[in-house]
Amino acid sequence: MEKFMHNVRAFIQDEEGLTVVEYVVGAGLLVTGLAGLFTAFGTTLQTELTGIFS
C-alpha cells in the first residue's frame, strides 16, 4: 500500500503533464478566436474579394 501511495504522490507532484494541458487549452482558444473572427468578417471579406477579382 505504501508503494501505491508513493506513486500517487509522485503523480500529483508531476507538473510536466500540466504544460501539455496548457498548450492544448491555448490552441483551443486560438482556434475558437480565429473561427469567431472569420465568422464575423467572412461576409465582408467575401464581398471585397469578389469585387476585386470580378
Short mmCIF file of N, CA and C in Angstrom, two decimals:
data_model
loop_
_atom_site.label_atom_id
_atom_site.label_comp_id
_atom_site.label_asym_id
_atom_site.label_seq_id
_atom_site.Cartn_x
_atom_site.Cartn_y
_atom_site.Cartn_z
N MET A 1 0.82 -1.20 0.00
CA MET A 1 0.00 0.00 0.00
C MET A 1 0.87 1.27 0.00
N GLU A 2 2.02 1.17 0.66
CA GLU A 2 2.90 2.32 0.73
C GLU A 2 3.46 2.68 -0.65
N LYS A 3 3.75 1.65 -1.44
CA LYS A 3 4.25 1.90 -2.80
C LYS A 3 3.18 2.60 -3.64
N PHE A 4 1.93 2.19 -3.47
CA PHE A 4 0.82 2.82 -4.19
C PHE A 4 0.71 4.29 -3.81
N MET A 5 0.77 4.59 -2.52
CA MET A 5 0.67 5.98 -2.06
C MET A 5 1.86 6.79 -2.56
N HIS A 6 3.03 6.19 -2.62
CA HIS A 6 4.21 6.88 -3.16
C HIS A 6 3.98 7.23 -4.63
N ASN A 7 3.44 6.29 -5.40
CA ASN A 7 3.16 6.55 -6.82
C ASN A 7 2.09 7.63 -7.00
N VAL A 8 1.09 7.64 -6.15
CA VAL A 8 0.04 8.68 -6.23
C VAL A 8 0.63 10.05 -5.93
N ARG A 9 1.47 10.14 -4.91
CA ARG A 9 2.11 11.42 -4.58
C ARG A 9 3.03 11.89 -5.72
N ALA A 10 3.76 10.96 -6.31
CA ALA A 10 4.65 11.32 -7.42
C ALA A 10 3.84 11.82 -8.61
N PHE A 11 2.70 11.18 -8.87
CA PHE A 11 1.84 11.60 -9.98
C PHE A 11 1.27 12.99 -9.73
N ILE A 12 0.85 13.28 -8.53
CA ILE A 12 0.27 14.58 -8.20
C ILE A 12 1.33 15.68 -8.28
N GLN A 13 2.55 15.39 -7.88
CA GLN A 13 3.61 16.40 -7.90
C GLN A 13 4.21 16.60 -9.27
N ASP A 14 3.95 15.70 -10.21
CA ASP A 14 4.50 15.81 -11.57
C ASP A 14 3.78 16.94 -12.30
N GLU A 15 4.52 17.96 -12.71
CA GLU A 15 3.94 19.11 -13.39
C GLU A 15 4.18 19.09 -14.89
N GLU A 16 4.83 18.09 -15.42
CA GLU A 16 5.12 18.05 -16.84
C GLU A 16 3.84 17.90 -17.67
N GLY A 17 2.90 17.11 -17.19
CA GLY A 17 1.64 16.94 -17.90
C GLY A 17 0.83 18.22 -17.95
N LEU A 18 1.01 19.07 -16.98
CA LEU A 18 0.27 20.32 -16.93
C LEU A 18 0.63 21.22 -18.10
N THR A 19 1.86 21.23 -18.52
CA THR A 19 2.25 22.08 -19.63
C THR A 19 1.57 21.63 -20.93
N VAL A 20 1.39 20.33 -21.10
CA VAL A 20 0.69 19.82 -22.28
C VAL A 20 -0.75 20.30 -22.28
N VAL A 21 -1.38 20.24 -21.12
CA VAL A 21 -2.76 20.71 -21.00
C VAL A 21 -2.85 22.20 -21.31
N GLU A 22 -1.89 22.96 -20.84
CA GLU A 22 -1.89 24.40 -21.11
C GLU A 22 -1.76 24.69 -22.60
N TYR A 23 -0.91 23.93 -23.29
CA TYR A 23 -0.77 24.12 -24.73
C TYR A 23 -2.06 23.76 -25.47
N VAL A 24 -2.72 22.70 -25.05
CA VAL A 24 -3.97 22.28 -25.69
C VAL A 24 -5.06 23.33 -25.47
N VAL A 25 -5.15 23.84 -24.26
CA VAL A 25 -6.15 24.88 -23.97
C VAL A 25 -5.84 26.14 -24.77
N GLY A 26 -4.57 26.52 -24.84
CA GLY A 26 -4.18 27.70 -25.61
C GLY A 26 -4.50 27.55 -27.09
N ALA A 27 -4.20 26.37 -27.64
CA ALA A 27 -4.51 26.12 -29.05
C ALA A 27 -6.01 26.15 -29.30
N GLY A 28 -6.78 25.61 -28.37
CA GLY A 28 -8.24 25.64 -28.49
C GLY A 28 -8.79 27.05 -28.48
N LEU A 29 -8.25 27.88 -27.60
CA LEU A 29 -8.67 29.28 -27.55
C LEU A 29 -8.30 30.02 -28.83
N LEU A 30 -7.13 29.72 -29.37
CA LEU A 30 -6.70 30.34 -30.62
C LEU A 30 -7.61 29.96 -31.77
N VAL A 31 -7.94 28.69 -31.88
CA VAL A 31 -8.83 28.22 -32.94
C VAL A 31 -10.22 28.83 -32.79
N THR A 32 -10.71 28.90 -31.57
CA THR A 32 -12.03 29.49 -31.32
C THR A 32 -12.03 30.97 -31.69
N GLY A 33 -10.97 31.67 -31.34
CA GLY A 33 -10.87 33.09 -31.68
C GLY A 33 -10.81 33.32 -33.18
N LEU A 34 -10.03 32.51 -33.88
CA LEU A 34 -9.95 32.65 -35.34
C LEU A 34 -11.27 32.30 -36.01
N ALA A 35 -11.95 31.29 -35.52
CA ALA A 35 -13.25 30.93 -36.08
C ALA A 35 -14.24 32.08 -35.88
N GLY A 36 -14.22 32.68 -34.71
CA GLY A 36 -15.10 33.82 -34.46
C GLY A 36 -14.77 35.00 -35.35
N LEU A 37 -13.50 35.24 -35.56
CA LEU A 37 -13.07 36.34 -36.41
C LEU A 37 -13.51 36.12 -37.86
N PHE A 38 -13.29 34.92 -38.37
CA PHE A 38 -13.70 34.64 -39.74
C PHE A 38 -15.22 34.62 -39.89
N THR A 39 -15.92 34.22 -38.85
CA THR A 39 -17.38 34.25 -38.90
C THR A 39 -17.87 35.70 -38.93
N ALA A 40 -17.26 36.55 -38.13
CA ALA A 40 -17.69 37.94 -38.05
C ALA A 40 -17.38 38.72 -39.33
N PHE A 41 -16.22 38.47 -39.92
CA PHE A 41 -15.81 39.25 -41.07
C PHE A 41 -15.84 38.47 -42.38
N GLY A 42 -16.39 37.26 -42.37
CA GLY A 42 -16.39 36.41 -43.55
C GLY A 42 -17.18 37.00 -44.70
N THR A 43 -18.36 37.51 -44.44
CA THR A 43 -19.20 38.07 -45.50
C THR A 43 -18.56 39.32 -46.09
N THR A 44 -18.03 40.17 -45.25
CA THR A 44 -17.38 41.39 -45.73
C THR A 44 -16.16 41.06 -46.58
N LEU A 45 -15.37 40.11 -46.12
CA LEU A 45 -14.18 39.71 -46.87
C LEU A 45 -14.56 39.09 -48.21
N GLN A 46 -15.58 38.27 -48.21
CA GLN A 46 -16.03 37.65 -49.46
C GLN A 46 -16.52 38.70 -50.45
N THR A 47 -17.25 39.69 -49.97
CA THR A 47 -17.75 40.75 -50.84
C THR A 47 -16.59 41.55 -51.43
N GLU A 48 -15.62 41.89 -50.61
CA GLU A 48 -14.46 42.66 -51.09
C GLU A 48 -13.65 41.86 -52.11
N LEU A 49 -13.41 40.61 -51.84
CA LEU A 49 -12.63 39.78 -52.76
C LEU A 49 -13.38 39.55 -54.07
N THR A 50 -14.68 39.43 -54.00
CA THR A 50 -15.48 39.27 -55.21
C THR A 50 -15.38 40.55 -56.06
N GLY A 51 -15.40 41.70 -55.41
CA GLY A 51 -15.27 42.97 -56.13
C GLY A 51 -13.92 43.13 -56.77
N ILE A 52 -12.88 42.63 -56.15
CA ILE A 52 -11.53 42.76 -56.68
C ILE A 52 -11.32 41.84 -57.89
N PHE A 53 -11.77 40.61 -57.79
CA PHE A 53 -11.48 39.60 -58.80
C PHE A 53 -12.52 39.52 -59.91
N SER A 54 -13.56 40.34 -59.88
CA SER A 54 -14.55 40.26 -60.97
C SER A 54 -14.55 41.49 -61.83
#
